PDB file of C-alpha atoms and ligand atoms in Angstrom:
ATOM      1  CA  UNK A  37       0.000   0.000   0.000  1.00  0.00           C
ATOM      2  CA  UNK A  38       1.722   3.508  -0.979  1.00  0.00           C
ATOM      3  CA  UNK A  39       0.745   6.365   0.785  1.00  0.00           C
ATOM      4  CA  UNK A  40      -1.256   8.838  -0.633  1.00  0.00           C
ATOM      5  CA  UNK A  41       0.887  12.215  -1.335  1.00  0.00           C
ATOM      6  CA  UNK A  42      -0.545  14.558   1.126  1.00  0.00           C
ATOM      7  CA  UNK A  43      -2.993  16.993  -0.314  1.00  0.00           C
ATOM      8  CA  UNK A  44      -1.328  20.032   1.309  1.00  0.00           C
ATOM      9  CA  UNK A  45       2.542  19.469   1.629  1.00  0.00           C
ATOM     10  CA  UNK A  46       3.241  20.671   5.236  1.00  0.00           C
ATOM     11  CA  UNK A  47       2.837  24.401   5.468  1.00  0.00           C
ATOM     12  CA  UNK A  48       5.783  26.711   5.532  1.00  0.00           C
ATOM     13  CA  UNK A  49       6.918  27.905   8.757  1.00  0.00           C
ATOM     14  CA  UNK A  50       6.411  31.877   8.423  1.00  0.00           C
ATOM     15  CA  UNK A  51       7.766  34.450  11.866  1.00  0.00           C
ATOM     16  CA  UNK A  52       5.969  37.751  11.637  1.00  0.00           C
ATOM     17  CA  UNK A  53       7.568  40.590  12.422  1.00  0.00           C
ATOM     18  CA  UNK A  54       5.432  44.045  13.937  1.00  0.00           C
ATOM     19  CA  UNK A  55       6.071  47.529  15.086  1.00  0.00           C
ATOM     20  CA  UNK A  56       2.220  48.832  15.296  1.00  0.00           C
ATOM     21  CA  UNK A  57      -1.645  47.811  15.004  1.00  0.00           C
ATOM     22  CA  UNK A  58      -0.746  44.404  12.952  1.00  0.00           C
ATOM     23  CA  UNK A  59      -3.826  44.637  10.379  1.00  0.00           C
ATOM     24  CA  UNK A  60      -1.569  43.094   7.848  1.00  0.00           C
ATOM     25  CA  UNK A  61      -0.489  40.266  10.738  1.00  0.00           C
ATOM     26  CA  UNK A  62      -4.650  40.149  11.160  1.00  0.00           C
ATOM     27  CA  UNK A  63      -4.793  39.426   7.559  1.00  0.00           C
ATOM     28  CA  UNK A  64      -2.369  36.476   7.400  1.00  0.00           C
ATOM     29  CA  UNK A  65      -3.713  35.030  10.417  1.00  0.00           C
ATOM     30  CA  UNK A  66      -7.265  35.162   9.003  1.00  0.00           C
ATOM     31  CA  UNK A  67      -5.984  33.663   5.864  1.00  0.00           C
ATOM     32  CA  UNK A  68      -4.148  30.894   7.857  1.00  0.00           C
ATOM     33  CA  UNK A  69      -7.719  29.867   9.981  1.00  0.00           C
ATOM     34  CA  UNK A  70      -9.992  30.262   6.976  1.00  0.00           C
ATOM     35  CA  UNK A  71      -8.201  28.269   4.297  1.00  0.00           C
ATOM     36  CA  UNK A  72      -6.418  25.854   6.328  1.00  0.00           C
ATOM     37  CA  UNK A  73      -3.599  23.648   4.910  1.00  0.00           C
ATOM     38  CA  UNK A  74      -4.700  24.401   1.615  1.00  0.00           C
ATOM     39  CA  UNK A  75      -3.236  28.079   2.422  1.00  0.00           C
ATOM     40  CA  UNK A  76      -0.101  26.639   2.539  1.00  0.00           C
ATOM     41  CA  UNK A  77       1.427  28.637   5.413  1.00  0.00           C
ATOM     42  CA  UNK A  78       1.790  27.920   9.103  1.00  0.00           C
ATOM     43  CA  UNK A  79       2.364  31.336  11.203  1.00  0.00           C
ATOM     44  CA  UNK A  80       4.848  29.971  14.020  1.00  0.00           C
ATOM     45  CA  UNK A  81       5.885  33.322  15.840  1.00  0.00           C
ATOM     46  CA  UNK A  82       5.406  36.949  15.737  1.00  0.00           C
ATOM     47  CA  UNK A  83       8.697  39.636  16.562  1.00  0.00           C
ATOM     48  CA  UNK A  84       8.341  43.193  17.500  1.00  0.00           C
ATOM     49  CA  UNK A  85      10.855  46.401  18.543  1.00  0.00           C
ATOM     50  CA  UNK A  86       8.500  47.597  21.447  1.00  0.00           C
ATOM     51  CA  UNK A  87       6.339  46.068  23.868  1.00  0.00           C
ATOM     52  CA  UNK A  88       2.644  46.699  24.549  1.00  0.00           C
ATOM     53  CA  UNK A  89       1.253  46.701  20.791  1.00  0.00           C
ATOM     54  CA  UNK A  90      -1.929  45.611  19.378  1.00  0.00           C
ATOM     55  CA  UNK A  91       0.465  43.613  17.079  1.00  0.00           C
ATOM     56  CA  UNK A  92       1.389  41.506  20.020  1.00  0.00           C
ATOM     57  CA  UNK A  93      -1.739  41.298  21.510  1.00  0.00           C
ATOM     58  CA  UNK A  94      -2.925  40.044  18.612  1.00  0.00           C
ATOM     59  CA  UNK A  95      -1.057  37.023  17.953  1.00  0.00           C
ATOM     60  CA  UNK A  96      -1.412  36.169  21.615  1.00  0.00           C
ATOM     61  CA  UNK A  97      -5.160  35.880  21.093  1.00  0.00           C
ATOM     62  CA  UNK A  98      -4.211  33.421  18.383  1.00  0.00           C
ATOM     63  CA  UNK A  99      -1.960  31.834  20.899  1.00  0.00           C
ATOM     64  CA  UNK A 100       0.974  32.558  18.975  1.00  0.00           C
ATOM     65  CA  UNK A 101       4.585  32.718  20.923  1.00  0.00           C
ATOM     66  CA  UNK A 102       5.904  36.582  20.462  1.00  0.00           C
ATOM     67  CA  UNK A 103       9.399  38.133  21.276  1.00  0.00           C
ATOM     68  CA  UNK A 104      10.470  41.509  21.639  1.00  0.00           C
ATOM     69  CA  UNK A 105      13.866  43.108  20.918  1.00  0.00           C
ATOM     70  CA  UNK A 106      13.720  47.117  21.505  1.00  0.00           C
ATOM     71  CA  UNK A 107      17.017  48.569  20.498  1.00  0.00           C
ATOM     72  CA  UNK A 108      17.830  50.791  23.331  1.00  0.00           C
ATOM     73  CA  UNK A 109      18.044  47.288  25.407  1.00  0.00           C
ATOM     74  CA  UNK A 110      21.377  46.958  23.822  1.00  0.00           C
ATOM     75  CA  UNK A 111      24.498  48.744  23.908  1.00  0.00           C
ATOM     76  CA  UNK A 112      25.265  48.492  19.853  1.00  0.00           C
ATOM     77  CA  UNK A 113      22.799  48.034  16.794  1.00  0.00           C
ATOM     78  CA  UNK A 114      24.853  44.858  16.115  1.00  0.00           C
ATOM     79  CA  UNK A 115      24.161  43.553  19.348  1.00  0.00           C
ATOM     80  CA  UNK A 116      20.219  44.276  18.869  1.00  0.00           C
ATOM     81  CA  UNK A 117      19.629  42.725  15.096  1.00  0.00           C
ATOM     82  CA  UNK A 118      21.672  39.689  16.330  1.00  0.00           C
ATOM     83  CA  UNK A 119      19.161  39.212  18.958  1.00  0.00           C
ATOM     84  CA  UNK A 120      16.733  39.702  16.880  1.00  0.00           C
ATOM     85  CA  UNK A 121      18.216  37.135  14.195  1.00  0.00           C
ATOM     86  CA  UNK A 122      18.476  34.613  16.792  1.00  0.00           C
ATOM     87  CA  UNK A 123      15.236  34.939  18.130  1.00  0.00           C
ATOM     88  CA  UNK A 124      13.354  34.289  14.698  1.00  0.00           C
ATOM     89  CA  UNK A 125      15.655  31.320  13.908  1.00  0.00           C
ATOM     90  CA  UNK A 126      14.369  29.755  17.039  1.00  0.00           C
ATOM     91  CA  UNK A 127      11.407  29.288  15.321  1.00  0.00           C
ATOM     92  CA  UNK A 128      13.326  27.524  12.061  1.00  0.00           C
ATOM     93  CA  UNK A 129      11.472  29.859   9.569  1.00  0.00           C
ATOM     94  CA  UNK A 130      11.016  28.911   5.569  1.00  0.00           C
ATOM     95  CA  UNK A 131       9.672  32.815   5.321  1.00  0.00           C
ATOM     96  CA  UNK A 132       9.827  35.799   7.584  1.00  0.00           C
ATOM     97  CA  UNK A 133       7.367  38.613   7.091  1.00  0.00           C
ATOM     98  CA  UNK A 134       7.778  42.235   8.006  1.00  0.00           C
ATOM     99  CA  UNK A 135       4.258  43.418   8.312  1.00  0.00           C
ATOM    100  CA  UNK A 136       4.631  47.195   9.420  1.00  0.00           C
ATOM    101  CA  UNK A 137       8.012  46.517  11.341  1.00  0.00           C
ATOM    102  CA  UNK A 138       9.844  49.901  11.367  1.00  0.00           C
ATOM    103  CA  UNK A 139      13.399  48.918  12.033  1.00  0.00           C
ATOM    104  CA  UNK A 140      16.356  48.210   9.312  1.00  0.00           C
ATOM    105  CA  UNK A 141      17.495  44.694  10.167  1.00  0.00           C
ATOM    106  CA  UNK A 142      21.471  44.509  10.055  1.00  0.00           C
ATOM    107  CA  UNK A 143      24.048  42.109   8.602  1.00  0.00           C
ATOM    108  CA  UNK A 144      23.432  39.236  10.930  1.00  0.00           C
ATOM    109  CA  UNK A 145      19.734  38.956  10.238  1.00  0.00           C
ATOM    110  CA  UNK A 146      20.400  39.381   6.385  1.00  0.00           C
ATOM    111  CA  UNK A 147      22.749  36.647   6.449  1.00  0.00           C
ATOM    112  CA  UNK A 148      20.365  34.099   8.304  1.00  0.00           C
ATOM    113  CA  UNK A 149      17.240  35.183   6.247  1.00  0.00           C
ATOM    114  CA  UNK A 150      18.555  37.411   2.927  1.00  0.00           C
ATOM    115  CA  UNK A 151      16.603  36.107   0.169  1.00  0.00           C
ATOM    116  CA  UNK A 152      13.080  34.779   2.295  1.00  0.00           C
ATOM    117  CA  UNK A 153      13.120  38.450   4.309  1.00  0.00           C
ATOM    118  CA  UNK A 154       9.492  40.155   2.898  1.00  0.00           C
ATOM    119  CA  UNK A 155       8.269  43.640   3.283  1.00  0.00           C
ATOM    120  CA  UNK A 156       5.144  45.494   2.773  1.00  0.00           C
ATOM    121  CA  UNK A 157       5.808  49.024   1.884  1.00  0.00           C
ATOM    122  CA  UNK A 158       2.399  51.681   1.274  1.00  0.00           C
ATOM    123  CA  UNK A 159       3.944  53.299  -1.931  1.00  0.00           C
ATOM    124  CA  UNK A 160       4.720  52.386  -5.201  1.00  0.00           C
ATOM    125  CA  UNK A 161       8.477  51.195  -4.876  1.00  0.00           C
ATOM    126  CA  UNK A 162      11.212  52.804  -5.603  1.00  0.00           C
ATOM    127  CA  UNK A 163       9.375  55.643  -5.366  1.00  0.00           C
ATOM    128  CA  UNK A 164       9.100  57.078  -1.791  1.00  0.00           C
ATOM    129  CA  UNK A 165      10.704  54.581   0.690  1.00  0.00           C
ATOM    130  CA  UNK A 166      11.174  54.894   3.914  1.00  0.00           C
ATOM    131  CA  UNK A 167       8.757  55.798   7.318  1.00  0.00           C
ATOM    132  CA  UNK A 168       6.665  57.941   5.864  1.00  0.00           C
ATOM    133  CA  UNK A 169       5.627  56.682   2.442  1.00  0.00           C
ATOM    134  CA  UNK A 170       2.307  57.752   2.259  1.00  0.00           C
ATOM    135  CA  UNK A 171       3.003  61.397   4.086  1.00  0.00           C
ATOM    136  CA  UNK A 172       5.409  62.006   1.098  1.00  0.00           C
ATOM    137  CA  UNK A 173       3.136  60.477  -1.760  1.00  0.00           C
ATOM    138  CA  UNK A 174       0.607  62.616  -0.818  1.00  0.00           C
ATOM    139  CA  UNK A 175       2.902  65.543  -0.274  1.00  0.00           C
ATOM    140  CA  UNK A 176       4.242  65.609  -3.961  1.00  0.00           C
ATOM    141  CA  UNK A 177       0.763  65.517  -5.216  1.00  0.00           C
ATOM    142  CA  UNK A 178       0.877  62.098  -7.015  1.00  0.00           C
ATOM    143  CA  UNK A 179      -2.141  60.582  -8.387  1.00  0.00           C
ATOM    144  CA  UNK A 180      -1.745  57.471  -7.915  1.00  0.00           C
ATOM    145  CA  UNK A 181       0.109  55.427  -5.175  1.00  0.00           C
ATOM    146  CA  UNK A 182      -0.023  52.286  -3.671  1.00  0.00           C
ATOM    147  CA  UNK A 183       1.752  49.409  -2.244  1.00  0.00           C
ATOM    148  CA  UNK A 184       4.678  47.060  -2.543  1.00  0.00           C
ATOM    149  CA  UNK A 185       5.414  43.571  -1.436  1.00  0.00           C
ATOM    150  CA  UNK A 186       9.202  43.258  -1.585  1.00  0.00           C
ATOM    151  CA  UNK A 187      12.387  41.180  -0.562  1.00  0.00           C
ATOM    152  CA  UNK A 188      14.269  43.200   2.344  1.00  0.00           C
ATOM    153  CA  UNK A 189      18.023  44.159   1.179  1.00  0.00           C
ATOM    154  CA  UNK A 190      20.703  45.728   2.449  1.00  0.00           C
ATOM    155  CA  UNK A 191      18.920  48.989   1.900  1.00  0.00           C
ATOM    156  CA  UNK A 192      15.593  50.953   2.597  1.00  0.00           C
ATOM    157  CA  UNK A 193      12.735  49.505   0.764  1.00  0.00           C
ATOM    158  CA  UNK A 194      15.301  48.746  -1.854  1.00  0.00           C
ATOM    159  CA  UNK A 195      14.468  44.903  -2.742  1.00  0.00           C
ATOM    160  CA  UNK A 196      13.487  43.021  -5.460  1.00  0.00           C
ATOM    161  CA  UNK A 197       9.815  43.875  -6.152  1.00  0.00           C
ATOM    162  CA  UNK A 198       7.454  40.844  -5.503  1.00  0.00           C
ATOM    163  CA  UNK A 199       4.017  42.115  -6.102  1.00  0.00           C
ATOM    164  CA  UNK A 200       2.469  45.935  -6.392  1.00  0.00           C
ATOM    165  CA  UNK A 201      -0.940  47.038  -6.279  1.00  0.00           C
ATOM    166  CA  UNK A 202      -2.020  51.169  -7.467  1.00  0.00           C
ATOM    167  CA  UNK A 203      -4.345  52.919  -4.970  1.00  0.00           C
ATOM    168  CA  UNK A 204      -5.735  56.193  -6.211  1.00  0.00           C
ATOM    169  CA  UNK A 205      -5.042  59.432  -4.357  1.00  0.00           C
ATOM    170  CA  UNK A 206      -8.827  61.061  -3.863  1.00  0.00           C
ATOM    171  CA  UNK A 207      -9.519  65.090  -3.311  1.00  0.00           C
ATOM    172  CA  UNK A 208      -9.461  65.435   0.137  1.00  0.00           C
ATOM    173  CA  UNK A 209      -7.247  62.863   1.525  1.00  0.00           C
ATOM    174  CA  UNK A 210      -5.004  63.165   4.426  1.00  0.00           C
ATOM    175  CA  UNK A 211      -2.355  60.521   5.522  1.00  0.00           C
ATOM    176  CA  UNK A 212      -4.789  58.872   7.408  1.00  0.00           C
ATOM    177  CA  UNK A 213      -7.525  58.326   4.781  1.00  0.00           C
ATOM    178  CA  UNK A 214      -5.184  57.708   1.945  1.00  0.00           C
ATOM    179  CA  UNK A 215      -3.441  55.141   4.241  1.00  0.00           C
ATOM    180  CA  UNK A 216      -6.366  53.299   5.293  1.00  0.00           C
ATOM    181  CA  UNK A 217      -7.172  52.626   1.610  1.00  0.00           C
ATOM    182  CA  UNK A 218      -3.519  51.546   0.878  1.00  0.00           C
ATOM    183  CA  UNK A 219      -3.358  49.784   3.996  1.00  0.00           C
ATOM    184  CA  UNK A 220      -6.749  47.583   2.430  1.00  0.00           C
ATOM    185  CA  UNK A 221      -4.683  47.037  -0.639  1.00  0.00           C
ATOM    186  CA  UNK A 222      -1.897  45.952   1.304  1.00  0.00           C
ATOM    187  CA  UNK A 223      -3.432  42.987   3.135  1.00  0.00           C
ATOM    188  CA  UNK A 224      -5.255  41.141   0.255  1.00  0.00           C
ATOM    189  CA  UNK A 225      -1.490  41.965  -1.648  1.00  0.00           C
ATOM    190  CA  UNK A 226       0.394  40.544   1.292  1.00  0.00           C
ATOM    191  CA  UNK A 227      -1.737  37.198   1.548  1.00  0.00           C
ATOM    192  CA  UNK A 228      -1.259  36.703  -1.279  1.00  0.00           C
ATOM    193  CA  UNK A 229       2.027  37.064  -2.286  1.00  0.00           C
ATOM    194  CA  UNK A 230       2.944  35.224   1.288  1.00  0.00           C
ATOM    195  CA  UNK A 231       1.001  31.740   0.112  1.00  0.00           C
ATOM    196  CA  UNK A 232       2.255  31.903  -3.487  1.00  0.00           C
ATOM    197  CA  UNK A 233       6.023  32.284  -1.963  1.00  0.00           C
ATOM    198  CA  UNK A 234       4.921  29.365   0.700  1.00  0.00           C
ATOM    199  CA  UNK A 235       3.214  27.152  -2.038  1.00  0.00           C
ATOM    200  CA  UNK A 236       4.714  27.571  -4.980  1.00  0.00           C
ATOM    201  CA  UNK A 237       8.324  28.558  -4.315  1.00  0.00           C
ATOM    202  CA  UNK A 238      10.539  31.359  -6.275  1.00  0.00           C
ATOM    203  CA  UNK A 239      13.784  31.949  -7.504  1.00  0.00           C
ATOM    204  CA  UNK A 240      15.308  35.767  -7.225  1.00  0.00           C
ATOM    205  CA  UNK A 241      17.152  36.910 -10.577  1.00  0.00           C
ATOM    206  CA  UNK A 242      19.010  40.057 -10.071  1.00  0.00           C
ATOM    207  CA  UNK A 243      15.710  42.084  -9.165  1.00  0.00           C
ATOM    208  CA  UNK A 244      13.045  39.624 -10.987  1.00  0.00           C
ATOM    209  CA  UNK A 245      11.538  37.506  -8.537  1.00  0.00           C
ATOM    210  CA  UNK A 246       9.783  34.631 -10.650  1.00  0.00           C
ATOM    211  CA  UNK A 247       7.106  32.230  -8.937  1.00  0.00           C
ATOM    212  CA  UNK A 248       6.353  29.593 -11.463  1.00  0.00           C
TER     213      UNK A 248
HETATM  214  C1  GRF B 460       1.632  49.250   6.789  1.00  0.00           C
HETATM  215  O1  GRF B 460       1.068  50.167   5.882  1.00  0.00           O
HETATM  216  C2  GRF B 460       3.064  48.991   6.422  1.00  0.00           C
HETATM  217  O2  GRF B 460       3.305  48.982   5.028  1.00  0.00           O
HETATM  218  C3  GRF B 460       3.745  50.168   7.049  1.00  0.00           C
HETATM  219  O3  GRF B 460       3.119  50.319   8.309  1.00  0.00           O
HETATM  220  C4  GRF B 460       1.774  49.853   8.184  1.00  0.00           C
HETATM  221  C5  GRF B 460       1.570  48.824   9.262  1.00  0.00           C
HETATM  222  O4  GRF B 460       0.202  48.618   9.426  1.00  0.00           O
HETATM  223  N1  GRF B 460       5.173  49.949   7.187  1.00  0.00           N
HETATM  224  P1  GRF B 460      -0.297  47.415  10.399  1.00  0.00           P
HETATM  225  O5  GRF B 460       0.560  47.489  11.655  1.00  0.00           O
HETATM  226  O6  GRF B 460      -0.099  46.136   9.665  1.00  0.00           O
HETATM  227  O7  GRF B 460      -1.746  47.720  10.639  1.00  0.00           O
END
């Protein structure tokens, strides 16, 4: 008698990392209890740089384990994204996610987790990176912005693009509005780009990410 395959190859292990409300955590968790195994992704962790989130209190409702590194606990940045590093390989990751987590990891964390290190950015990569993406979208008077789903380099928001959806700039938005709307982009683009990496795999080429 040969075994069946199994329908749904074990689900990749995937450590979430937070700085703020975690809606885009929210949205991967919801994915991960509403499609089950067939979602292809198992979240095993979630990381954060401060303490006393809704990020955090989130995945402790869905009885996730959570860590936090902040970076004044340490005497040197190196110290800090090594502790970080080592803390998310405790958890033997396939994928780790940046959903809204608003520190620059280091050398030591890209060398564990370069190459399967994702980002969600609210603007249309490369244009404006950094904290305030949607501040200075809206600020140059663009038309249309949006978000990015990206692997993390060695820069800011500098990655090979995964996935990008547009999000129109209406009259009368402010930050908060036009975020809001990115922000509801951003978690339908993040699931799923997150269960195509965990299901179907990818190869990086220079800055073309294919996912057959
Ligand atoms: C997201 O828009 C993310 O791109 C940005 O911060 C926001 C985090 O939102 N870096 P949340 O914490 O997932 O609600």
């Amino acid at each position: 008698m040969v075994a069946a395959p199994p329908e749904h190859p074990t689900p990749a292990r995937v450590v979430v990392l937070v700085s703020g409300s975690g809606t885009n955590l929210q949205a991967l968790l919801d994915a991960v209890a509403e499609r089950g195994p067939a979602y292809g992704v198992q979240i095993v962790a979630v990381g954060a740089d401060r303490p006393g989130i809704e990020g955090l209190r989130r995945a402790e409702r869905a009885g996730l384990p959570t860590f936090v590194h902040r970076v004044r606990d340490y005497d040197e940045r190196p110290d800090w994204d090594l502790a970080l590093a080592e803390s998310v390989a405790a958890f033997d990751p396939e994928l780790v996610v940046s959903a809204g987590f608003m520190k620059i990891v280091g050398a030591d964390f890209l060398a564990k987790f370069g190459g399967r290190f994702v980002n969600t950015h609210p603007a249309l990569l490369p244009s404006f990176p950094g904290a305030h993406g949607v501040r200075d979208a809206l600020a140059h008077g663009v038309k249309v912005t949006g978000c990015t789903v990206h692997f993390v380099d060695d820069g800011v928001d500098s990655g090979p693009i995964i996935a990008q959806e547009p999000v129109e700039v209406l009259p009368g938005d402010d930050e908060a509005t036009l975020h809001e709307r990115i922000k509801d982009a951003e978690r339908r683009l993040l699931v799923e780009v997150v269960g195509r990496l965990a299901r179907d795999g990818y190869r990086i080429e220079g800055r073309k990410v294919l996912i057959p």
